XYZ file of C-alpha atoms in Angstrom:
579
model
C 128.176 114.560 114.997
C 124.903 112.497 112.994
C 122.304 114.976 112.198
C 119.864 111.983 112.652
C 120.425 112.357 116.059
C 120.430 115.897 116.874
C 117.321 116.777 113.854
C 113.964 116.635 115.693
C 110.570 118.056 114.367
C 108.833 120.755 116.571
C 105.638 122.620 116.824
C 102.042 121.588 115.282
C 103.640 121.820 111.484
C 106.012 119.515 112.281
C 109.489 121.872 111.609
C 112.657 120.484 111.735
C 114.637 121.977 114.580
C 118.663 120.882 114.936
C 119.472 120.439 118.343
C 123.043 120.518 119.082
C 125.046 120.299 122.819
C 127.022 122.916 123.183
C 130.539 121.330 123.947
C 131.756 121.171 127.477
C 134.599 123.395 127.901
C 132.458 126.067 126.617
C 129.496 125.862 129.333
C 129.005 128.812 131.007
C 127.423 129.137 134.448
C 123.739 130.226 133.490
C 124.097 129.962 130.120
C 122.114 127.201 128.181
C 123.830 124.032 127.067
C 122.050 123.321 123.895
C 122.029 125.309 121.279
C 118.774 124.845 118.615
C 117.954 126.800 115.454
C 114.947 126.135 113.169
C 115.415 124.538 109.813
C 112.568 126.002 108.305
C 111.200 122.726 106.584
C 108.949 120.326 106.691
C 111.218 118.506 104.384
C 113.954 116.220 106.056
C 116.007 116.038 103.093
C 116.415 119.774 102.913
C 116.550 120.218 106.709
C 119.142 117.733 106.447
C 120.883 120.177 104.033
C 120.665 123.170 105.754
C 121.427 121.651 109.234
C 125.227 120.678 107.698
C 125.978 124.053 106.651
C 124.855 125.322 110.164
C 126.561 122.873 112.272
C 129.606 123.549 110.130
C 129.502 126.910 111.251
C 128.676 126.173 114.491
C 131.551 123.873 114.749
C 133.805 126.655 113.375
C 132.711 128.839 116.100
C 133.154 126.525 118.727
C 136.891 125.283 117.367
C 138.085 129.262 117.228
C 136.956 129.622 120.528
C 138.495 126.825 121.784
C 142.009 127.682 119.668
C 141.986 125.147 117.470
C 142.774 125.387 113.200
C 140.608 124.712 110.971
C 141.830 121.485 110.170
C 140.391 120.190 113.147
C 136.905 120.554 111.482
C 137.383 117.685 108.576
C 134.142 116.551 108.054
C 133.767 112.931 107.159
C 132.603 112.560 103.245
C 129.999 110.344 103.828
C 128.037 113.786 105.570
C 129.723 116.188 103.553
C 127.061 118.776 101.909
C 127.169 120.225 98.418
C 127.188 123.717 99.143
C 125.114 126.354 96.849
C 127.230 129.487 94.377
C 125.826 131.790 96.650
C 127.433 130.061 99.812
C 131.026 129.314 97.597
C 131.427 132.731 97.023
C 130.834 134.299 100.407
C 133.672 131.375 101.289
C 136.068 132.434 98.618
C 135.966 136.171 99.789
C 135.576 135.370 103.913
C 139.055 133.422 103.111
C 140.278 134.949 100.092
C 139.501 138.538 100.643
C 138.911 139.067 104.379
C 140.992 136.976 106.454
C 143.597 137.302 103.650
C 143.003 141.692 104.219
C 142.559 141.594 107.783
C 146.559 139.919 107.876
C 148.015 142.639 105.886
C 146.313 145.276 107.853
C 148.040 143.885 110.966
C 151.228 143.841 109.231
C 151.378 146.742 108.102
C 150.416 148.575 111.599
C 153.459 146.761 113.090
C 156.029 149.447 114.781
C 158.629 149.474 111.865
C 157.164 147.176 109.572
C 155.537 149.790 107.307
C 158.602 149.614 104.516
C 158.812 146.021 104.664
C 154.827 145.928 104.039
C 154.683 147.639 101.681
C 157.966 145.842 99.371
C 156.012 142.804 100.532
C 152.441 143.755 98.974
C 154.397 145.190 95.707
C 155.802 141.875 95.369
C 153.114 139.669 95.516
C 150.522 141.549 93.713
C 153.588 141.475 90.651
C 153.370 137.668 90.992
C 149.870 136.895 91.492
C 148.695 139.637 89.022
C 149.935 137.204 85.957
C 148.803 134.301 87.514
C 144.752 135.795 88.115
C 144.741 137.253 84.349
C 145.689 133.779 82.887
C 143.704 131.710 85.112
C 146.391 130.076 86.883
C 145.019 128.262 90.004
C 147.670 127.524 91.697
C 148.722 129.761 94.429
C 144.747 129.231 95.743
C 144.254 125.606 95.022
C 145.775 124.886 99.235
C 143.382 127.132 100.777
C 140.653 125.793 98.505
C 141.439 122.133 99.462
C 141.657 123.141 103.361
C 137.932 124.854 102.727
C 136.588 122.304 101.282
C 137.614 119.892 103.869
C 137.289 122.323 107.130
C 133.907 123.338 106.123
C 132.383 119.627 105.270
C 131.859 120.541 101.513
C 130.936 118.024 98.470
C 133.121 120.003 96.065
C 135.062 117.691 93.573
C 138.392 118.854 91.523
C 137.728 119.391 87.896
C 134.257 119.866 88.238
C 132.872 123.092 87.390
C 131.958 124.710 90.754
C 135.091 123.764 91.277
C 136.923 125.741 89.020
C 134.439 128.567 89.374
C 135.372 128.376 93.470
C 139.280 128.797 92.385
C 138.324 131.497 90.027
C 136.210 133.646 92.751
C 139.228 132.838 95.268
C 141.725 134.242 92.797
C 139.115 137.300 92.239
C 139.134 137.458 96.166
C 142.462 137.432 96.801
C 143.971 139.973 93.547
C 141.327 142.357 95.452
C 142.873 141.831 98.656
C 146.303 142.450 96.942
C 145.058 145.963 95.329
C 143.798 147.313 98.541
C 146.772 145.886 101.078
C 149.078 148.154 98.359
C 146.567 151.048 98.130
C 146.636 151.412 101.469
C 150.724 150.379 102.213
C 150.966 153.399 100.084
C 148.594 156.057 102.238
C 145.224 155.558 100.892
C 143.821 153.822 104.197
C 140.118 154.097 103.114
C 141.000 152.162 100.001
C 138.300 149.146 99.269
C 137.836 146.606 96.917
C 136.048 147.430 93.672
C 135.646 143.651 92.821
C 131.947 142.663 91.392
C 132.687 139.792 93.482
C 132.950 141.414 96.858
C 130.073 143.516 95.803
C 127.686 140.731 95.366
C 128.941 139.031 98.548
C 128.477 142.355 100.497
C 124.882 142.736 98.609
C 123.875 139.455 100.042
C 124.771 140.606 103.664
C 122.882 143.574 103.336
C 120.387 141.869 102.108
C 119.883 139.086 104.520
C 117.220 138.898 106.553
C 116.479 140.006 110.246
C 115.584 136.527 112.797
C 112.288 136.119 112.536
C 111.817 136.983 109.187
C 113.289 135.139 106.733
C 110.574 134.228 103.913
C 110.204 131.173 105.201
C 109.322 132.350 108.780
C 106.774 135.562 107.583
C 105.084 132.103 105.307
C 104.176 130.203 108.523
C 102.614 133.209 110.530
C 100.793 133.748 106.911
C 99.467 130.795 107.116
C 98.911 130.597 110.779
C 96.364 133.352 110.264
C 94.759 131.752 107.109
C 94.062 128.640 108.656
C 92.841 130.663 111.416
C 90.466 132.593 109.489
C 89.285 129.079 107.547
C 90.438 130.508 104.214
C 92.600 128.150 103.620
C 92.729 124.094 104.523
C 96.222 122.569 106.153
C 97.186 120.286 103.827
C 96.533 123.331 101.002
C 99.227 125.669 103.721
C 101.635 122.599 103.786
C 101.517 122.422 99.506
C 102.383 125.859 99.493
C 104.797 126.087 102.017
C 106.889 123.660 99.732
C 106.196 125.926 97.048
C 107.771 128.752 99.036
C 110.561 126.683 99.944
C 112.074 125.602 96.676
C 111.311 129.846 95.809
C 113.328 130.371 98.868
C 116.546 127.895 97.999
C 116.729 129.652 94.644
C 116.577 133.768 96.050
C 118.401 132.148 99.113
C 116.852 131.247 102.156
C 117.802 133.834 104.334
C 117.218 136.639 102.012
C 115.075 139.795 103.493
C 111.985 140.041 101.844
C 112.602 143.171 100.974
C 115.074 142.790 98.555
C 113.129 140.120 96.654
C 112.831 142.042 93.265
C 111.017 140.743 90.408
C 113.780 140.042 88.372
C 114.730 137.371 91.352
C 110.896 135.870 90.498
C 111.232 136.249 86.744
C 114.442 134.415 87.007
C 112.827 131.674 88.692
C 109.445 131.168 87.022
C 111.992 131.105 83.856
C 114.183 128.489 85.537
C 110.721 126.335 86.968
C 110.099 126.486 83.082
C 112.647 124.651 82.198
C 112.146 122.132 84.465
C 110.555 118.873 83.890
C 107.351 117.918 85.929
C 107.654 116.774 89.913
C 111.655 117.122 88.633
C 112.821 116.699 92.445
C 111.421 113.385 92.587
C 113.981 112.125 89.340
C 116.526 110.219 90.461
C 118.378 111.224 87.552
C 118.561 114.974 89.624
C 118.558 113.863 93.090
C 120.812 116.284 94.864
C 120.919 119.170 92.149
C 119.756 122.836 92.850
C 117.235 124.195 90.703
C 119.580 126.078 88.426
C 121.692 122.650 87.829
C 118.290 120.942 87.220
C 117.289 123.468 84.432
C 120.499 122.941 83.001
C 120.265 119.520 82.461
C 117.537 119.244 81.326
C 117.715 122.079 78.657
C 120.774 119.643 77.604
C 118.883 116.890 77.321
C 115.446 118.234 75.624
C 113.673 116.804 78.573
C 109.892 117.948 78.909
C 108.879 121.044 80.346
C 106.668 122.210 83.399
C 103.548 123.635 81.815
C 102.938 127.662 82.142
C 99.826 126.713 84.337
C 102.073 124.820 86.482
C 104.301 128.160 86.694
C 101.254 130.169 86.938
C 99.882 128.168 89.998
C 103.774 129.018 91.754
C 103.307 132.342 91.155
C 99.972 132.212 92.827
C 101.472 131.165 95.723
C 104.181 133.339 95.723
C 102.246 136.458 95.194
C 99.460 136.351 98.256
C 102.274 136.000 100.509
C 103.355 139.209 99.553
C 100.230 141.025 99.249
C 99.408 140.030 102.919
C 102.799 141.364 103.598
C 101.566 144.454 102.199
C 98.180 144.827 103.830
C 100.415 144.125 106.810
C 102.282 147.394 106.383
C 105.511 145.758 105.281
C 106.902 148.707 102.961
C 107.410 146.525 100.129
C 106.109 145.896 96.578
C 104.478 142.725 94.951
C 107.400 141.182 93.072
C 104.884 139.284 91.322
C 102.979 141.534 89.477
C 102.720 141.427 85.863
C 105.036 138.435 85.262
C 102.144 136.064 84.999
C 101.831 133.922 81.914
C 98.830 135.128 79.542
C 96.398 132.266 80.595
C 96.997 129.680 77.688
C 93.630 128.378 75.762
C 93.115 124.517 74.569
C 91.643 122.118 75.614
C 89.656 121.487 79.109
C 92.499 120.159 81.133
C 89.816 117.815 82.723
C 87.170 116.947 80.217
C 84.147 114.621 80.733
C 84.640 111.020 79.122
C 81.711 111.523 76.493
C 79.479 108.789 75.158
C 81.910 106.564 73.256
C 84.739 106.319 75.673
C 82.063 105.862 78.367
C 80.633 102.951 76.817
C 84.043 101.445 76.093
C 84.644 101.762 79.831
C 81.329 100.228 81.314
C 81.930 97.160 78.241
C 85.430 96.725 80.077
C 86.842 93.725 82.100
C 87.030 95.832 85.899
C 82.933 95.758 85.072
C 82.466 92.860 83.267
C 85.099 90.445 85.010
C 88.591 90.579 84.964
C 91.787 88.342 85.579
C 92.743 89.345 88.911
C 93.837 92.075 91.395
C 96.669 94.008 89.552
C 95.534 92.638 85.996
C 92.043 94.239 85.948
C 92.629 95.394 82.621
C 92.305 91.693 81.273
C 89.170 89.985 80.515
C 88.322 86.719 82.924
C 86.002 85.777 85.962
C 87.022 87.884 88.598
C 83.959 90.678 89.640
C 85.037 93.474 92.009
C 82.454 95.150 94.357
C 85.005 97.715 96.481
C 85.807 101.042 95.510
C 87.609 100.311 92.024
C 83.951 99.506 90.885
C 81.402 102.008 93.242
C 83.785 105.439 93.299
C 84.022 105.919 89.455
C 80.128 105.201 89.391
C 79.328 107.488 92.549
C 81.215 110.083 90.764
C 79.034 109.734 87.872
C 75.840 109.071 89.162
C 75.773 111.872 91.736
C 78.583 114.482 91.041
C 80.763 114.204 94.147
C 84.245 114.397 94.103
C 86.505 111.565 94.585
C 87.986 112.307 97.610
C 84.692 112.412 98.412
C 83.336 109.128 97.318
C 86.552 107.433 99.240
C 85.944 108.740 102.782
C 82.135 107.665 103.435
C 80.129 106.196 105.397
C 77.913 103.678 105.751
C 76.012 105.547 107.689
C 76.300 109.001 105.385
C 73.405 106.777 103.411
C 70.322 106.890 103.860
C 66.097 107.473 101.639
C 64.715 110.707 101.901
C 61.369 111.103 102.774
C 60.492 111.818 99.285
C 61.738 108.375 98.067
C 65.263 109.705 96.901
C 68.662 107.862 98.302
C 70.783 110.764 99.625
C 73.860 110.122 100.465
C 75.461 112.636 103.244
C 79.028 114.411 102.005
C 80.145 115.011 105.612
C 82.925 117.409 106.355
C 84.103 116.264 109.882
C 87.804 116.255 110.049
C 87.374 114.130 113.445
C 86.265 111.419 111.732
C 88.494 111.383 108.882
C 85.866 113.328 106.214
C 86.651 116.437 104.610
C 85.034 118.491 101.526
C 86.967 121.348 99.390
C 84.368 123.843 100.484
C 84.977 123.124 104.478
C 80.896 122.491 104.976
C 78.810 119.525 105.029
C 76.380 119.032 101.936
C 73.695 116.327 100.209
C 74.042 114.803 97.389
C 70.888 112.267 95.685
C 72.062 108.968 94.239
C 70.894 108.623 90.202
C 67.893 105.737 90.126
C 70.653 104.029 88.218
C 72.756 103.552 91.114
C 70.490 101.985 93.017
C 69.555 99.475 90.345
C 73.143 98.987 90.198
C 72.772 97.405 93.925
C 74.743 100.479 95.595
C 72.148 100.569 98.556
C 72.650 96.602 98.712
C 76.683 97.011 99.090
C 75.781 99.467 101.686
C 73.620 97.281 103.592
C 76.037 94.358 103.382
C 78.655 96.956 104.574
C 76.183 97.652 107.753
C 75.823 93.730 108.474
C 79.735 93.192 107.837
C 79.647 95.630 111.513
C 83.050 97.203 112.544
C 84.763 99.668 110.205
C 81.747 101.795 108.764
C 83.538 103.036 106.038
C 82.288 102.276 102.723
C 85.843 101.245 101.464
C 87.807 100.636 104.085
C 90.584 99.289 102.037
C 91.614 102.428 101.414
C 94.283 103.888 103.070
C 95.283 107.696 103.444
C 98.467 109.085 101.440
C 101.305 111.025 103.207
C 99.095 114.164 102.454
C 95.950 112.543 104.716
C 94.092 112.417 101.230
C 91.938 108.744 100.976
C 91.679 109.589 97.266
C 94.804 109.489 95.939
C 94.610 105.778 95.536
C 91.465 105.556 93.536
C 92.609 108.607 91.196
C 96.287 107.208 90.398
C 94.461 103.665 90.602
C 92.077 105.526 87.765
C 94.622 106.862 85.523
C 96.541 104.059 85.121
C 93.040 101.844 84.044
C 92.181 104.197 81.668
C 95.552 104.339 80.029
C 95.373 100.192 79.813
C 91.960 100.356 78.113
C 93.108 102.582 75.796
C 90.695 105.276 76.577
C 93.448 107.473 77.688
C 96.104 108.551 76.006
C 99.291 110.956 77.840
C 98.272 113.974 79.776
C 94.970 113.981 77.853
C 93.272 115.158 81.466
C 91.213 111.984 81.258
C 90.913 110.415 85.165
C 88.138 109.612 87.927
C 87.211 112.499 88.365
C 85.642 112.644 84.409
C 83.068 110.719 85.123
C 81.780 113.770 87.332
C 82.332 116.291 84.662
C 80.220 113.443 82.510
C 77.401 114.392 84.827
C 78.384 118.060 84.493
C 77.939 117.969 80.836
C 74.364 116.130 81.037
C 72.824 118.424 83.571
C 73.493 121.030 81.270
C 72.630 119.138 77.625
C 69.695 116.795 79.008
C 68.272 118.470 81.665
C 69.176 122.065 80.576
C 70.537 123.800 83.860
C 73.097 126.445 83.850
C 76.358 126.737 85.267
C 75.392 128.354 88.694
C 73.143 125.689 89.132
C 75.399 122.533 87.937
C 77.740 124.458 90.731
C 75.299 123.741 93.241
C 74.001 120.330 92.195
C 78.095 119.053 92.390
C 79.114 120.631 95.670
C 80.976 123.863 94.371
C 81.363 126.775 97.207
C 79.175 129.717 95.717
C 80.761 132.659 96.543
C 77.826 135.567 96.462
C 75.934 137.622 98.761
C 73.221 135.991 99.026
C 74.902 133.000 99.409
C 76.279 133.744 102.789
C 72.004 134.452 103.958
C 70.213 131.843 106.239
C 71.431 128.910 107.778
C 70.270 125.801 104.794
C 73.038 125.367 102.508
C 72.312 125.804 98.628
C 71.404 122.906 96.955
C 68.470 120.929 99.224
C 67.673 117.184 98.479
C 64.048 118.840 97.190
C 66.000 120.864 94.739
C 68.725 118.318 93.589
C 66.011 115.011 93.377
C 64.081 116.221 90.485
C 67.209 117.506 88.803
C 69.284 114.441 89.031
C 66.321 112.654 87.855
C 65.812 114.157 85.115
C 69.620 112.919 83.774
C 69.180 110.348 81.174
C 72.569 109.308 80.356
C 71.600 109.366 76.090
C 73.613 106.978 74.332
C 75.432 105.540 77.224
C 74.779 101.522 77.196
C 74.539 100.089 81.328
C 73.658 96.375 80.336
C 77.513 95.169 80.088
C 77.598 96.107 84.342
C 73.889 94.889 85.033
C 74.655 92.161 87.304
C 73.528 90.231 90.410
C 75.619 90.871 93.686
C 76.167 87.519 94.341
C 78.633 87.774 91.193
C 80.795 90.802 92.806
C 83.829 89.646 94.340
């Protein structure tokens, strides 16, 4: 069977479902002949994952109903799956303890076979006992090989997980061995006491109820939340990845429940330990979270930052207390193991006088060698978004994202004079703001006399596409600003005016702005919040129908912005030089 063709994406978040024909000497008159489960994911790679272990076990069922060994169910080894500790132990005591337990029990319930039994039992619990206590393999290395091969797994010899597989299946089976003789010798109640059977057993108990995996109680979370406008859809499907790499590590079908904070400690630790956007490292494609952290500790690789960990954790944690205020009869596993919040310095800081300068004297606005070399001086102008966003940012305080999706038409003068330009949030068209509402925002003198309106106008003439910078194209995330801020980054770096994971990027030269409303024209923070576009979150706020922060109010304030120190000549140019 090829999971590409039996994985298909369902539903409005676009969840991988596997799809599977049931075979044909099972159909049953009235009974469906497809069967489908839900991956979970939005992921393919780890819906790929999870669909091998389930059509393994579908195929299992369908070959024991059928009568056929498990050696029919080889999987190829170009599909097999490397299977978690979790899922190698519950194999080691299915085969080791269980089927091995269920075989004696039969045995020993045989008309006359009691004696025998029991002799038999004595006999190999005095050879396999030596074997077990000095890690001799052997005896379990057959059925390990014909698991690993029945069951599709990626399992190498002499690898670790390896031998830790033929050290649980030894574990499994010397329990098997105690209770066969306990109970060849009366005690038919008799159990295993084996840490390892525990845990297995603790996992059963522990798994969730269909329906409500963690996983499944996320997306009717966030069903609601979207619902309610608290939270965007691209925000939901960040988190939900969030909650699926928390998920892989407590295990996926865990019952939320038994999700104790010491399973969340152990994996904000783990995350720790972890180098940044680590699943996208070639160098740990295919390795679990636990591996991951392991490697890296071995290789003093850099570590995710606490406020990193911190933002997991609050992703984690309102799932949980909606839970609660759901009347789930649960706890917050969360609580308390947040990181203190770490002071230094502003993780996105303005770009202050100097390095301003030194990037309005640089070749992208004084002329430049050519598209990809804009960091080297020659004759090439620009006049597209790698010169307007950076100065829309600074000139009137909006967000980057929010500079990349206008209009031509979101510009437009005011009847006081002022150029406003119109920060629409209309998803239909492609335009979307943090807040969810539409605002104004007034264009600085300076970018006017920059010939902003003019680029505008020649935008208009150009007819068709009416956005501003229609280069631009949207990310796998729907986001038009990615571009501009990775685009942003990188030209800074060149420069020299930034240096590592300083916090300097495009959207600096809005906190530039930030910083002189508050030195030059002396407003406070609640009002810099308004004059850039930030959702004010008071009582008074949610009065009236006209949005904080009217062209009337914001003209005279943006006016009033100087920009002290900061030298424009290097830019002031005629259009007819822009490329």
């Amino acid at each position: 069977m090829s999971l590409a063709t039996y994985l298909v994406q369902r539903g409005k978040r676009a969840t991988w479902q596997l799809r599977v024909p049931i075979p044909r000497a099972l159909h049953a008159p009235g009974k469906p002949k497809e069967r489908t489960m839900s991956m979970g994911t939005t992921d393919r790679r780890i819906a790929s994952d999870r669909a091998l272990a389930v059509l393994d076990e579908w195929k299992r069922e369908w070959a024991t109903a059928r009568g056929e060994p498990l050696a029919v169910l080889s999987v190829p080894s170009q599909a097999r799956r490397k299977p978690t500790q979790a899922e190698l132990e519950a194999l080691a005591v299915e085969f080791g303890h269980d089927e091995a337990l269920a075989q004696s029990d039969m045995r020993r319930q045989q008309p006359g076979g009691w004696r025998r039994h029991m002799h038999r039992t004595e006999a190999a619990l005095d050879a396999f006992t030596p074997l077990a206590a000095t890690g001799d393999h052997s005896l379990v290395e057959g059925i390990a090989g014909d698991i690993i091969d029945g069951m599709g797994l990626n399992l190498e010899p002499g690898t670790p997980a390896y031998r830790q597989f033929l050290t649980d299946l030894n574990a499994a089976r010397m329990a098997a061995l105690k209770t066969s003789h306990a109970r060849a010798r009366g005690d038919l109640e008799a159990s295993a006491e084996s840490p390892l059977v525990a845990r297995v057993r603790q996992r059963e108990q522990d798994k969730a109820k269909p329906g409500e995996t963690l996983l499944d109680l996320f997306d009717r979370y966030a069903e609601q939340r979207l619902a309610e406008g608290r939270k965007r859809d691209d925000t939901l499907k960040q988190d939900r990845k969030v909650i699926e790499q928390f998920a892989a590590f407590i295990g996926v079908d865990r019952a939320v429940a038994s999700i104790k904070p010491e399973h969340v400690r152990g994996y904000r630790d783990t995350l720790r330990q972890l180098p940044p956007k680590w699943r996208d490292r070639a160098d740990m494609r295919g390795l679990s979270m636990r591996e991951a952290a392991a490697k890296a500790r071995d290789a003093d690789m850099p570590r995710t930052a606490l406020t990193t960990v911190n933002k997991h954790l609050s992703t984690i944690s309102p799932l949980f207390a909606w839970l609660i205020k759901e009347r789930w009869d649960l706890s917050n596993p969360c609580a308390g193991l947040f990181h203190d919040k770490v002071r230094g310095k502003n993780p996105r800081p303005p770009l202050g006088t100097d390095r301003l300068n030194k990037v309005l004297a640089s070749p992208l606005f004084t002329g430049f060698e050519a598209d990809g070399k804009e960091h080297r001086p020659g004759e090439v102008r620009a006049n597209d978004w790698r010169y307007w966003i950076p100065l829309l940012c600074l000139f009137t305080g909006m967000r980057v994202g929010e500079a990349a999706q206008l209009r031509t038409e979101d510009v437009s003068q005011h009847d006081s004079g002022a150029w406003i330009i119109d920060i629409q949030h209309a998803p239909g068209k492609g335009q979307t703001t943090k807040a969810g509402q539409s605002r104004a925002s007034v264009a600085h003198a300076k970018l006017v006399e920059l010939g902003f309106v003019a680029f505008v106008e020649k935008r208009r003439a150009a007819g068709g596409d009416s956005r501003l910078f229609p280069e631009l194209e949207v990310n796998e995330r729907d986001q038009l600003g990615a571009e501009p801020s990775a685009f942003w980054r990188d030209y800074l770096t060149r420069i020299g005016v930034k240096a590592g994971a300083d916090g300097l990027g495009a959207h600096s030269f809005r906190h530039e702005l930030a910083d002189r409303l508050r030195v030059e024209v002396g407003l406070v923070d609640d009002q810099i919040a308004v004059a850039l576009g930030h959702d004010q979150k008071s009582t008074t706020a949610g009065y009236g129908a006209v949005r904080q922060g009217t062209v009337r109010f914001l003209a005279p304030v943006i006016a009033q912005v100087r920009f002290d120190g900061v030298e424009f000549a290097p830019i002031g140019r005629t259009l007819g030089s822009h490329r």
